[in-house]
Amino acid sequence: MDAALVASLIDRDWDPFVQACRTLSVGTPSRDGDRILVTCVPAGTDETFLAVVECDDYDAQAPLLDFANPEDPSDFGRQWWPQMQAAPYNGVVVGGRDLPILCVKGTRGYHLHTSHSAEQYERAVWRLPVTATLLHRLLHQWGPYMKRGV
Amino acid sequence: MPPKNDNNITLTAAGAEGDTAPIKVNVHQHLSQVLREALKELYGSPTPDPAEYDIVFGGATLDLDKTAEDAGLVDGSEIAVLPKDVSRG
């Protein structure tokens, strides 16, 4: 997709995303091009996590959710995810990248997984505010918090 | 001009997809009623079953037996209306 078009679609959904993050106490997002960073703290711990929402080709494809080293956003992967006891984790390989996923529609890993890749959805299913809702469920509803790394 | 009723507040209700709607409520209304009104404003008719939804405010799921005032909602508060559960793959 054209980078300008992607940027305009992120622009369209940015304010609702920020509002959803605020309302759901997910954290305060910041944006670097088509990459969104959300510093967040799961319920039950004081540890800080950094959610990374990659929006390349948004919204033709769903945002990719990963977690990164809070001190170095370029260092991402499963070791940086919060392990919440009731969260429905799974995994998928995306372009050689071992990506943990939540088995809930709305993020790219779920929709690329062989169990779900044939399913058809409206793009509204993976709008950015949905990512905020998923982060809320992960951080505040699917606890208790266990440790860093999944 | 009718007297202003200070018990009336306007909230912003947001659905899971980010759609928002203003809803006017009385601070003494129970949140179960607020939820019904929020669902009606967000989704119209047919209105989704309130039993399948929660109100989230400040990251916490609210007790629907409380009043808006008891839950700490004030004029301008933003609430999220989310399905209680999501289907897992």
JSON list of C-alpha atoms in Angstrom, two decimals:
[
{"chain": "A", "resi": 1, "resn": "MET", "atom": "CA", "xyz": [0.00, 0.00, 0.00]},
{"chain": "A", "resi": 2, "resn": "ASP", "atom": "CA", "xyz": [1.01, 3.57, -0.58]},
{"chain": "A", "resi": 3, "resn": "ALA", "atom": "CA", "xyz": [2.79, 4.97, 2.48]},
{"chain": "A", "resi": 4, "resn": "ALA", "atom": "CA", "xyz": [0.80, 8.20, 2.35]},
{"chain": "A", "resi": 5, "resn": "LEU", "atom": "CA", "xyz": [-2.46, 6.27, 2.29]},
{"chain": "A", "resi": 6, "resn": "VAL", "atom": "CA", "xyz": [-1.35, 4.16, 5.27]},
{"chain": "A", "resi": 7, "resn": "ALA", "atom": "CA", "xyz": [-0.42, 7.34, 7.14]},
{"chain": "A", "resi": 8, "resn": "SER", "atom": "CA", "xyz": [-3.81, 8.89, 6.39]},
{"chain": "A", "resi": 9, "resn": "LEU", "atom": "CA", "xyz": [-5.63, 5.79, 7.63]},
{"chain": "A", "resi": 10, "resn": "ILE", "atom": "CA", "xyz": [-3.59, 5.79, 10.84]},
{"chain": "A", "resi": 11, "resn": "ASP", "atom": "CA", "xyz": [-4.41, 9.50, 11.15]},
{"chain": "A", "resi": 12, "resn": "ARG", "atom": "CA", "xyz": [-8.10, 8.67, 10.79]},
{"chain": "A", "resi": 13, "resn": "ASP", "atom": "CA", "xyz": [-8.00, 6.16, 13.65]},
{"chain": "A", "resi": 14, "resn": "TRP", "atom": "CA", "xyz": [-5.38, 7.81, 15.84]},
{"chain": "A", "resi": 15, "resn": "ASP", "atom": "CA", "xyz": [-7.65, 9.92, 18.07]},
{"chain": "A", "resi": 16, "resn": "PRO", "atom": "CA", "xyz": [-10.10, 7.05, 18.77]},
{"chain": "A", "resi": 17, "resn": "PHE", "atom": "CA", "xyz": [-7.09, 4.84, 19.55]},
{"chain": "A", "resi": 18, "resn": "VAL", "atom": "CA", "xyz": [-5.60, 7.35, 21.96]},
{"chain": "A", "resi": 19, "resn": "GLN", "atom": "CA", "xyz": [-8.99, 7.84, 23.59]},
{"chain": "A", "resi": 20, "resn": "ALA", "atom": "CA", "xyz": [-9.50, 4.07, 23.92]},
{"chain": "A", "resi": 21, "resn": "CYS", "atom": "CA", "xyz": [-6.04, 3.66, 25.47]},
{"chain": "A", "resi": 22, "resn": "ARG", "atom": "CA", "xyz": [-6.89, 6.42, 27.95]},
{"chain": "A", "resi": 23, "resn": "THR", "atom": "CA", "xyz": [-10.36, 5.10, 28.82]},
{"chain": "A", "resi": 24, "resn": "LEU", "atom": "CA", "xyz": [-9.06, 1.55, 29.23]},
{"chain": "A", "resi": 25, "resn": "SER", "atom": "CA", "xyz": [-5.93, 2.61, 31.16]},
{"chain": "A", "resi": 26, "resn": "VAL", "atom": "CA", "xyz": [-3.72, 0.85, 28.66]},
{"chain": "A", "resi": 27, "resn": "GLY", "atom": "CA", "xyz": [-1.08, 3.57, 28.50]},
{"chain": "A", "resi": 28, "resn": "THR", "atom": "CA", "xyz": [-0.16, 6.61, 26.45]},
{"chain": "A", "resi": 29, "resn": "PRO", "atom": "CA", "xyz": [0.69, 5.76, 22.85]},
{"chain": "A", "resi": 30, "resn": "SER", "atom": "CA", "xyz": [3.33, 7.47, 20.78]},
{"chain": "A", "resi": 31, "resn": "ARG", "atom": "CA", "xyz": [3.75, 7.21, 17.05]},
{"chain": "A", "resi": 32, "resn": "ASP", "atom": "CA", "xyz": [6.76, 6.88, 14.81]},
{"chain": "A", "resi": 33, "resn": "GLY", "atom": "CA", "xyz": [5.57, 6.63, 11.23]},
{"chain": "A", "resi": 34, "resn": "ASP", "atom": "CA", "xyz": [3.58, 3.44, 10.91]},
{"chain": "A", "resi": 35, "resn": "ARG", "atom": "CA", "xyz": [4.89, 2.10, 14.24]},
{"chain": "A", "resi": 36, "resn": "ILE", "atom": "CA", "xyz": [3.06, 2.79, 17.50]},
{"chain": "A", "resi": 37, "resn": "LEU", "atom": "CA", "xyz": [4.61, 2.33, 20.93]},
{"chain": "A", "resi": 38, "resn": "VAL", "atom": "CA", "xyz": [2.55, 2.00, 24.11]},
{"chain": "A", "resi": 39, "resn": "THR", "atom": "CA", "xyz": [4.30, 1.93, 27.47]},
{"chain": "A", "resi": 40, "resn": "CYS", "atom": "CA", "xyz": [2.09, -0.05, 29.79]},
{"chain": "A", "resi": 41, "resn": "VAL", "atom": "CA", "xyz": [1.93, -1.78, 33.16]},
{"chain": "A", "resi": 42, "resn": "PRO", "atom": "CA", "xyz": [-0.11, -4.97, 33.59]},
{"chain": "A", "resi": 43, "resn": "ALA", "atom": "CA", "xyz": [-2.38, -5.32, 36.61]},
{"chain": "A", "resi": 44, "resn": "GLY", "atom": "CA", "xyz": [-0.58, -7.00, 39.48]},
{"chain": "A", "resi": 45, "resn": "THR", "atom": "CA", "xyz": [2.94, -5.71, 38.87]},
{"chain": "A", "resi": 46, "resn": "ASP", "atom": "CA", "xyz": [4.95, -2.51, 38.81]},
{"chain": "A", "resi": 47, "resn": "GLU", "atom": "CA", "xyz": [7.03, -3.73, 35.87]},
{"chain": "A", "resi": 48, "resn": "THR", "atom": "CA", "xyz": [6.89, -1.63, 32.72]},
{"chain": "A", "resi": 49, "resn": "PHE", "atom": "CA", "xyz": [6.25, -3.19, 29.33]},
{"chain": "A", "resi": 50, "resn": "LEU", "atom": "CA", "xyz": [6.41, -1.75, 25.84]},
{"chain": "A", "resi": 51, "resn": "ALA", "atom": "CA", "xyz": [3.75, -2.81, 23.35]},
{"chain": "A", "resi": 52, "resn": "VAL", "atom": "CA", "xyz": [4.71, -2.34, 19.72]},
{"chain": "A", "resi": 53, "resn": "VAL", "atom": "CA", "xyz": [1.93, -2.01, 17.15]},
{"chain": "A", "resi": 54, "resn": "GLU", "atom": "CA", "xyz": [3.26, -2.23, 13.60]},
{"chain": "A", "resi": 55, "resn": "CYS", "atom": "CA", "xyz": [0.83, -0.74, 11.11]},
{"chain": "A", "resi": 56, "resn": "ASP", "atom": "CA", "xyz": [2.55, -1.31, 7.78]},
{"chain": "A", "resi": 57, "resn": "ASP", "atom": "CA", "xyz": [-0.14, -1.77, 5.12]},
{"chain": "A", "resi": 58, "resn": "TYR", "atom": "CA", "xyz": [-2.83, -0.60, 7.56]},
{"chain": "A", "resi": 59, "resn": "ASP", "atom": "CA", "xyz": [-5.71, -1.18, 7.20]},
{"chain": "A", "resi": 60, "resn": "ALA", "atom": "CA", "xyz": [-5.45, -3.61, 4.29]},
{"chain": "A", "resi": 61, "resn": "GLN", "atom": "CA", "xyz": [-3.95, -5.91, 6.89]},
{"chain": "A", "resi": 62, "resn": "ALA", "atom": "CA", "xyz": [-4.31, -5.98, 10.65]},
{"chain": "A", "resi": 63, "resn": "PRO", "atom": "CA", "xyz": [-1.79, -4.28, 12.94]},
{"chain": "A", "resi": 64, "resn": "LEU", "atom": "CA", "xyz": [0.97, -6.58, 14.17]},
{"chain": "A", "resi": 65, "resn": "LEU", "atom": "CA", "xyz": [1.20, -6.68, 17.97]},
{"chain": "A", "resi": 66, "resn": "ASP", "atom": "CA", "xyz": [4.52, -7.45, 19.63]},
{"chain": "A", "resi": 67, "resn": "PHE", "atom": "CA", "xyz": [6.33, -6.37, 22.78]},
{"chain": "A", "resi": 68, "resn": "ALA", "atom": "CA", "xyz": [9.80, -4.88, 22.99]},
{"chain": "A", "resi": 69, "resn": "ASN", "atom": "CA", "xyz": [12.50, -4.03, 25.49]},
{"chain": "A", "resi": 70, "resn": "PRO", "atom": "CA", "xyz": [11.23, -0.86, 27.21]},
{"chain": "A", "resi": 71, "resn": "GLU", "atom": "CA", "xyz": [14.79, 0.50, 26.94]},
{"chain": "A", "resi": 72, "resn": "ASP", "atom": "CA", "xyz": [15.25, -0.46, 23.29]},
{"chain": "A", "resi": 73, "resn": "PRO", "atom": "CA", "xyz": [12.19, -0.70, 21.03]},
{"chain": "A", "resi": 74, "resn": "SER", "atom": "CA", "xyz": [14.26, -2.38, 18.31]},
{"chain": "A", "resi": 75, "resn": "ASP", "atom": "CA", "xyz": [14.75, -5.41, 20.60]},
{"chain": "A", "resi": 76, "resn": "PHE", "atom": "CA", "xyz": [11.41, -7.20, 20.41]},
{"chain": "A", "resi": 77, "resn": "GLY", "atom": "CA", "xyz": [10.09, -10.72, 20.82]},
{"chain": "A", "resi": 78, "resn": "ARG", "atom": "CA", "xyz": [8.46, -13.17, 23.15]},
{"chain": "A", "resi": 79, "resn": "GLN", "atom": "CA", "xyz": [10.91, -12.51, 25.98]},
{"chain": "A", "resi": 80, "resn": "TRP", "atom": "CA", "xyz": [9.37, -9.05, 26.33]},
{"chain": "A", "resi": 81, "resn": "TRP", "atom": "CA", "xyz": [5.72, -10.09, 26.48]},
{"chain": "A", "resi": 82, "resn": "PRO", "atom": "CA", "xyz": [3.87, -10.09, 29.79]},
{"chain": "A", "resi": 83, "resn": "GLN", "atom": "CA", "xyz": [2.79, -13.57, 30.77]},
{"chain": "A", "resi": 84, "resn": "MET", "atom": "CA", "xyz": [-0.79, -13.33, 32.03]},
{"chain": "A", "resi": 85, "resn": "GLN", "atom": "CA", "xyz": [-2.18, -16.57, 33.37]},
{"chain": "A", "resi": 86, "resn": "ALA", "atom": "CA", "xyz": [-5.53, -16.53, 31.52]},
{"chain": "A", "resi": 87, "resn": "ALA", "atom": "CA", "xyz": [-4.37, -15.04, 28.23]},
{"chain": "A", "resi": 88, "resn": "PRO", "atom": "CA", "xyz": [-4.95, -17.22, 25.13]},
{"chain": "A", "resi": 89, "resn": "TYR", "atom": "CA", "xyz": [-1.40, -17.26, 23.75]},
{"chain": "A", "resi": 90, "resn": "ASN", "atom": "CA", "xyz": [-0.32, -19.04, 20.64]},
{"chain": "A", "resi": 91, "resn": "GLY", "atom": "CA", "xyz": [2.40, -18.38, 18.11]},
{"chain": "A", "resi": 92, "resn": "VAL", "atom": "CA", "xyz": [3.01, -17.93, 14.43]},
{"chain": "A", "resi": 93, "resn": "VAL", "atom": "CA", "xyz": [6.06, -17.36, 12.24]},
{"chain": "A", "resi": 94, "resn": "VAL", "atom": "CA", "xyz": [5.78, -14.18, 10.18]},
{"chain": "A", "resi": 95, "resn": "GLY", "atom": "CA", "xyz": [8.58, -13.65, 7.65]},
{"chain": "A", "resi": 96, "resn": "GLY", "atom": "CA", "xyz": [10.94, -15.78, 9.75]},
{"chain": "A", "resi": 97, "resn": "ARG", "atom": "CA", "xyz": [9.92, -13.91, 12.91]},
{"chain": "A", "resi": 98, "resn": "ASP", "atom": "CA", "xyz": [8.70, -16.01, 15.85]},
{"chain": "A", "resi": 99, "resn": "LEU", "atom": "CA", "xyz": [5.67, -14.01, 16.89]},
{"chain": "A", "resi": 100, "resn": "PRO", "atom": "CA", "xyz": [3.56, -14.72, 19.97]},
{"chain": "A", "resi": 101, "resn": "ILE", "atom": "CA", "xyz": [-0.12, -14.06, 19.31]},
{"chain": "A", "resi": 102, "resn": "LEU", "atom": "CA", "xyz": [-3.35, -13.77, 21.20]},
{"chain": "A", "resi": 103, "resn": "CYS", "atom": "CA", "xyz": [-5.93, -16.19, 19.84]},
{"chain": "A", "resi": 104, "resn": "VAL", "atom": "CA", "xyz": [-8.47, -13.41, 19.38]},
{"chain": "A", "resi": 105, "resn": "LYS", "atom": "CA", "xyz": [-9.26, -11.71, 16.11]},
{"chain": "A", "resi": 106, "resn": "GLY", "atom": "CA", "xyz": [-7.90, -8.22, 15.64]},
{"chain": "A", "resi": 107, "resn": "THR", "atom": "CA", "xyz": [-4.14, -8.52, 15.25]},
{"chain": "A", "resi": 108, "resn": "ARG", "atom": "CA", "xyz": [-2.11, -9.74, 12.29]},
{"chain": "A", "resi": 109, "resn": "GLY", "atom": "CA", "xyz": [-0.68, -12.84, 13.90]},
{"chain": "A", "resi": 110, "resn": "TYR", "atom": "CA", "xyz": [-4.15, -14.23, 14.53]},
{"chain": "A", "resi": 111, "resn": "HIS", "atom": "CA", "xyz": [-5.30, -13.58, 10.98]},
{"chain": "A", "resi": 112, "resn": "LEU", "atom": "CA", "xyz": [-2.13, -15.11, 9.48]},
{"chain": "A", "resi": 113, "resn": "HIS", "atom": "CA", "xyz": [-2.34, -18.26, 11.59]},
{"chain": "A", "resi": 114, "resn": "THR", "atom": "CA", "xyz": [-3.24, -21.30, 9.52]},
{"chain": "A", "resi": 115, "resn": "SER", "atom": "CA", "xyz": [-6.28, -21.89, 11.74]},
{"chain": "A", "resi": 116, "resn": "HIS", "atom": "CA", "xyz": [-7.74, -18.51, 10.79]},
{"chain": "A", "resi": 117, "resn": "SER", "atom": "CA", "xyz": [-6.18, -17.38, 7.51]},
{"chain": "A", "resi": 118, "resn": "ALA", "atom": "CA", "xyz": [-9.21, -18.49, 5.51]},
{"chain": "A", "resi": 119, "resn": "GLU", "atom": "CA", "xyz": [-11.64, -16.50, 7.66]},
{"chain": "A", "resi": 120, "resn": "GLN", "atom": "CA", "xyz": [-13.05, -13.33, 6.14]},
{"chain": "A", "resi": 121, "resn": "TYR", "atom": "CA", "xyz": [-13.62, -10.20, 8.19]},
{"chain": "A", "resi": 122, "resn": "GLU", "atom": "CA", "xyz": [-14.50, -6.56, 7.65]},
{"chain": "A", "resi": 123, "resn": "ARG", "atom": "CA", "xyz": [-11.54, -4.27, 8.25]},
{"chain": "A", "resi": 124, "resn": "ALA", "atom": "CA", "xyz": [-13.34, -2.78, 11.26]},
{"chain": "A", "resi": 125, "resn": "VAL", "atom": "CA", "xyz": [-12.36, -5.96, 13.12]},
{"chain": "A", "resi": 126, "resn": "TRP", "atom": "CA", "xyz": [-8.75, -4.77, 13.29]},
{"chain": "A", "resi": 127, "resn": "ARG", "atom": "CA", "xyz": [-9.14, -1.01, 13.58]},
{"chain": "A", "resi": 128, "resn": "LEU", "atom": "CA", "xyz": [-6.64, 0.52, 15.99]},
{"chain": "A", "resi": 129, "resn": "PRO", "atom": "CA", "xyz": [-9.16, 0.97, 18.85]},
{"chain": "A", "resi": 130, "resn": "VAL", "atom": "CA", "xyz": [-9.64, -2.81, 18.77]},
{"chain": "A", "resi": 131, "resn": "THR", "atom": "CA", "xyz": [-5.92, -3.17, 19.49]},
{"chain": "A", "resi": 132, "resn": "ALA", "atom": "CA", "xyz": [-6.45, -0.96, 22.56]},
{"chain": "A", "resi": 133, "resn": "THR", "atom": "CA", "xyz": [-9.29, -3.25, 23.66]},
{"chain": "A", "resi": 134, "resn": "LEU", "atom": "CA", "xyz": [-7.08, -6.33, 23.23]},
{"chain": "A", "resi": 135, "resn": "LEU", "atom": "CA", "xyz": [-4.28, -4.70, 25.22]},
{"chain": "A", "resi": 136, "resn": "HIS", "atom": "CA", "xyz": [-6.80, -3.90, 27.95]},
{"chain": "A", "resi": 137, "resn": "ARG", "atom": "CA", "xyz": [-7.95, -7.52, 28.09]},
{"chain": "A", "resi": 138, "resn": "LEU", "atom": "CA", "xyz": [-4.37, -8.77, 28.15]},
{"chain": "A", "resi": 139, "resn": "LEU", "atom": "CA", "xyz": [-3.13, -6.33, 30.78]},
{"chain": "A", "resi": 140, "resn": "HIS", "atom": "CA", "xyz": [-6.18, -6.01, 33.02]},
{"chain": "A", "resi": 141, "resn": "GLN", "atom": "CA", "xyz": [-8.54, -8.94, 32.47]},
{"chain": "A", "resi": 142, "resn": "TRP", "atom": "CA", "xyz": [-6.47, -12.02, 31.65]},
{"chain": "A", "resi": 143, "resn": "GLY", "atom": "CA", "xyz": [-4.34, -12.01, 34.79]},
{"chain": "A", "resi": 144, "resn": "PRO", "atom": "CA", "xyz": [-2.96, -12.66, 37.20]},
{"chain": "A", "resi": 145, "resn": "TYR", "atom": "CA", "xyz": [0.42, -11.48, 36.01]},
{"chain": "A", "resi": 146, "resn": "MET", "atom": "CA", "xyz": [3.02, -14.25, 36.10]},
{"chain": "A", "resi": 147, "resn": "LYS", "atom": "CA", "xyz": [6.34, -13.01, 34.72]},
{"chain": "A", "resi": 148, "resn": "ARG", "atom": "CA", "xyz": [8.05, -11.34, 31.78]},
{"chain": "A", "resi": 149, "resn": "GLY", "atom": "CA", "xyz": [8.31, -13.61, 28.77]},
{"chain": "A", "resi": 150, "resn": "VAL", "atom": "CA", "xyz": [5.94, -16.09, 27.13]},
{"chain": "B", "resi": 1, "resn": "MET", "atom": "CA", "xyz": [-35.51, 28.99, 30.66]},
{"chain": "B", "resi": 2, "resn": "PRO", "atom": "CA", "xyz": [-35.77, 25.79, 32.73]},
{"chain": "B", "resi": 3, "resn": "PRO", "atom": "CA", "xyz": [-33.52, 25.54, 35.80]},
{"chain": "B", "resi": 4, "resn": "LYS", "atom": "CA", "xyz": [-30.30, 23.64, 35.27]},
{"chain": "B", "resi": 5, "resn": "ASN", "atom": "CA", "xyz": [-30.30, 20.20, 36.85]},
{"chain": "B", "resi": 6, "resn": "ASP", "atom": "CA", "xyz": [-26.84, 19.65, 38.30]},
{"chain": "B", "resi": 7, "resn": "ASN", "atom": "CA", "xyz": [-27.53, 15.93, 38.59]},
{"chain": "B", "resi": 8, "resn": "ASN", "atom": "CA", "xyz": [-27.43, 15.57, 34.83]},
{"chain": "B", "resi": 9, "resn": "ILE", "atom": "CA", "xyz": [-24.08, 14.82, 33.23]},
{"chain": "B", "resi": 10, "resn": "THR", "atom": "CA", "xyz": [-22.92, 13.94, 29.74]},
{"chain": "B", "resi": 11, "resn": "LEU", "atom": "CA", "xyz": [-20.62, 10.96, 29.27]},
{"chain": "B", "resi": 12, "resn": "THR", "atom": "CA", "xyz": [-18.79, 9.77, 26.18]},
{"chain": "B", "resi": 13, "resn": "ALA", "atom": "CA", "xyz": [-19.39, 6.09, 25.54]},
{"chain": "B", "resi": 14, "resn": "ALA", "atom": "CA", "xyz": [-16.95, 4.24, 23.27]},
{"chain": "B", "resi": 15, "resn": "GLY", "atom": "CA", "xyz": [-17.51, 0.86, 21.67]},
{"chain": "B", "resi": 16, "resn": "ALA", "atom": "CA", "xyz": [-14.81, -1.72, 21.06]},
{"chain": "B", "resi": 17, "resn": "GLU", "atom": "CA", "xyz": [-14.24, -0.49, 17.50]},
{"chain": "B", "resi": 18, "resn": "GLY", "atom": "CA", "xyz": [-13.72, 3.09, 18.65]},
{"chain": "B", "resi": 19, "resn": "ASP", "atom": "CA", "xyz": [-17.12, 4.50, 17.74]},
{"chain": "B", "resi": 20, "resn": "THR", "atom": "CA", "xyz": [-18.27, 7.03, 20.30]},
{"chain": "B", "resi": 21, "resn": "ALA", "atom": "CA", "xyz": [-21.56, 8.54, 21.35]},
{"chain": "B", "resi": 22, "resn": "PRO", "atom": "CA", "xyz": [-22.49, 11.14, 23.96]},
{"chain": "B", "resi": 23, "resn": "ILE", "atom": "CA", "xyz": [-25.03, 9.99, 26.52]},
{"chain": "B", "resi": 24, "resn": "LYS", "atom": "CA", "xyz": [-26.84, 12.16, 29.03]},
{"chain": "B", "resi": 25, "resn": "VAL", "atom": "CA", "xyz": [-27.46, 10.52, 32.36]},
{"chain": "B", "resi": 26, "resn": "ASN", "atom": "CA", "xyz": [-28.52, 11.43, 35.86]},
{"chain": "B", "resi": 27, "resn": "VAL", "atom": "CA", "xyz": [-25.82, 10.79, 38.43]},
{"chain": "B", "resi": 28, "resn": "HIS", "atom": "CA", "xyz": [-28.33, 8.78, 40.48]},
{"chain": "B", "resi": 29, "resn": "GLN", "atom": "CA", "xyz": [-29.02, 6.36, 37.63]},
{"chain": "B", "resi": 30, "resn": "HIS", "atom": "CA", "xyz": [-27.73, 2.86, 38.08]},
{"chain": "B", "resi": 31, "resn": "LEU", "atom": "CA", "xyz": [-25.00, 1.82, 35.67]},
{"chain": "B", "resi": 32, "resn": "SER", "atom": "CA", "xyz": [-27.19, -0.96, 34.32]},
{"chain": "B", "resi": 33, "resn": "GLN", "atom": "CA", "xyz": [-29.42, 1.79, 32.91]},
{"chain": "B", "resi": 34, "resn": "VAL", "atom": "CA", "xyz": [-26.40, 3.75, 31.69]},
{"chain": "B", "resi": 35, "resn": "LEU", "atom": "CA", "xyz": [-25.23, 0.61, 29.88]},
{"chain": "B", "resi": 36, "resn": "ARG", "atom": "CA", "xyz": [-28.59, 0.19, 28.16]},
{"chain": "B", "resi": 37, "resn": "GLU", "atom": "CA", "xyz": [-28.55, 3.80, 27.01]},
{"chain": "B", "resi": 38, "resn": "ALA", "atom": "CA", "xyz": [-24.96, 3.55, 25.82]},
{"chain": "B", "resi": 39, "resn": "LEU", "atom": "CA", "xyz": [-25.69, 0.43, 23.77]},
{"chain": "B", "resi": 40, "resn": "LYS", "atom": "CA", "xyz": [-28.73, 2.10, 22.24]},
{"chain": "B", "resi": 41, "resn": "GLU", "atom": "CA", "xyz": [-26.72, 5.19, 21.27]},
{"chain": "B", "resi": 42, "resn": "LEU", "atom": "CA", "xyz": [-23.77, 3.21, 19.94]},
{"chain": "B", "resi": 43, "resn": "TYR", "atom": "CA", "xyz": [-25.56, 0.46, 18.06]},
{"chain": "B", "resi": 44, "resn": "GLY", "atom": "CA", "xyz": [-29.15, 1.58, 17.57]},
{"chain": "B", "resi": 45, "resn": "SER", "atom": "CA", "xyz": [-31.82, -0.98, 16.92]},
{"chain": "B", "resi": 46, "resn": "PRO", "atom": "CA", "xyz": [-31.77, -3.87, 17.49]},
{"chain": "B", "resi": 47, "resn": "THR", "atom": "CA", "xyz": [-29.90, -2.97, 20.64]},
{"chain": "B", "resi": 48, "resn": "PRO", "atom": "CA", "xyz": [-27.42, -5.62, 21.83]},
{"chain": "B", "resi": 49, "resn": "ASP", "atom": "CA", "xyz": [-28.21, -7.57, 24.99]},
{"chain": "B", "resi": 50, "resn": "PRO", "atom": "CA", "xyz": [-26.81, -5.58, 27.96]},
{"chain": "B", "resi": 51, "resn": "ALA", "atom": "CA", "xyz": [-26.17, -8.85, 29.78]},
{"chain": "B", "resi": 52, "resn": "GLU", "atom": "CA", "xyz": [-23.34, -9.48, 27.35]},
{"chain": "B", "resi": 53, "resn": "TYR", "atom": "CA", "xyz": [-21.54, -6.17, 27.97]},
{"chain": "B", "resi": 54, "resn": "ASP", "atom": "CA", "xyz": [-19.48, -4.43, 30.63]},
{"chain": "B", "resi": 55, "resn": "ILE", "atom": "CA", "xyz": [-18.71, -0.81, 31.33]},
{"chain": "B", "resi": 56, "resn": "VAL", "atom": "CA", "xyz": [-14.99, -0.11, 31.76]},
{"chain": "B", "resi": 57, "resn": "PHE", "atom": "CA", "xyz": [-13.81, 3.14, 33.31]},
{"chain": "B", "resi": 58, "resn": "GLY", "atom": "CA", "xyz": [-10.23, 3.92, 34.25]},
{"chain": "B", "resi": 59, "resn": "GLY", "atom": "CA", "xyz": [-9.22, 0.41, 33.29]},
{"chain": "B", "resi": 60, "resn": "ALA", "atom": "CA", "xyz": [-11.63, -1.21, 35.75]},
{"chain": "B", "resi": 61, "resn": "THR", "atom": "CA", "xyz": [-14.87, -3.02, 35.05]},
{"chain": "B", "resi": 62, "resn": "LEU", "atom": "CA", "xyz": [-17.66, -1.24, 36.92]},
{"chain": "B", "resi": 63, "resn": "ASP", "atom": "CA", "xyz": [-20.29, -2.80, 39.16]},
{"chain": "B", "resi": 64, "resn": "LEU", "atom": "CA", "xyz": [-23.56, -2.19, 37.30]},
{"chain": "B", "resi": 65, "resn": "ASP", "atom": "CA", "xyz": [-25.50, -2.06, 40.57]},
{"chain": "B", "resi": 66, "resn": "LYS", "atom": "CA", "xyz": [-23.73, 1.17, 41.48]},
{"chain": "B", "resi": 67, "resn": "THR", "atom": "CA", "xyz": [-24.97, 4.60, 40.49]},
{"chain": "B", "resi": 68, "resn": "ALA", "atom": "CA", "xyz": [-23.01, 6.78, 38.11]},
{"chain": "B", "resi": 69, "resn": "GLU", "atom": "CA", "xyz": [-22.12, 9.01, 41.05]},
{"chain": "B", "resi": 70, "resn": "ASP", "atom": "CA", "xyz": [-20.94, 6.13, 43.22]},
{"chain": "B", "resi": 71, "resn": "ALA", "atom": "CA", "xyz": [-18.79, 4.88, 40.35]},
{"chain": "B", "resi": 72, "resn": "GLY", "atom": "CA", "xyz": [-17.04, 8.24, 40.19]},
{"chain": "B", "resi": 73, "resn": "LEU", "atom": "CA", "xyz": [-18.43, 9.31, 36.83]},
{"chain": "B", "resi": 74, "resn": "VAL", "atom": "CA", "xyz": [-18.57, 13.05, 36.32]},
{"chain": "B", "resi": 75, "resn": "ASP", "atom": "CA", "xyz": [-19.53, 15.30, 33.46]},
{"chain": "B", "resi": 76, "resn": "GLY", "atom": "CA", "xyz": [-17.22, 14.55, 30.54]},
{"chain": "B", "resi": 77, "resn": "SER", "atom": "CA", "xyz": [-16.11, 11.11, 31.74]},
{"chain": "B", "resi": 78, "resn": "GLU", "atom": "CA", "xyz": [-15.24, 8.59, 29.04]},
{"chain": "B", "resi": 79, "resn": "ILE", "atom": "CA", "xyz": [-16.51, 5.05, 29.45]},
{"chain": "B", "resi": 80, "resn": "ALA", "atom": "CA", "xyz": [-15.91, 2.02, 27.29]},
{"chain": "B", "resi": 81, "resn": "VAL", "atom": "CA", "xyz": [-18.66, -0.46, 26.51]},
{"chain": "B", "resi": 82, "resn": "LEU", "atom": "CA", "xyz": [-17.05, -3.83, 25.82]},
{"chain": "B", "resi": 83, "resn": "PRO", "atom": "CA", "xyz": [-18.35, -7.35, 25.26]},
{"chain": "B", "resi": 84, "resn": "LYS", "atom": "CA", "xyz": [-17.90, -9.42, 28.42]},
{"chain": "B", "resi": 85, "resn": "ASP", "atom": "CA", "xyz": [-16.02, -12.02, 26.48]},
{"chain": "B", "resi": 86, "resn": "VAL", "atom": "CA", "xyz": [-14.34, -12.44, 23.14]},
{"chain": "B", "resi": 87, "resn": "SER", "atom": "CA", "xyz": [-14.39, -15.55, 21.03]},
{"chain": "B", "resi": 88, "resn": "ARG", "atom": "CA", "xyz": [-11.04, -17.28, 21.17]},
{"chain": "B", "resi": 89, "resn": "GLY", "atom": "CA", "xyz": [-9.61, -19.09, 18.20]}
]
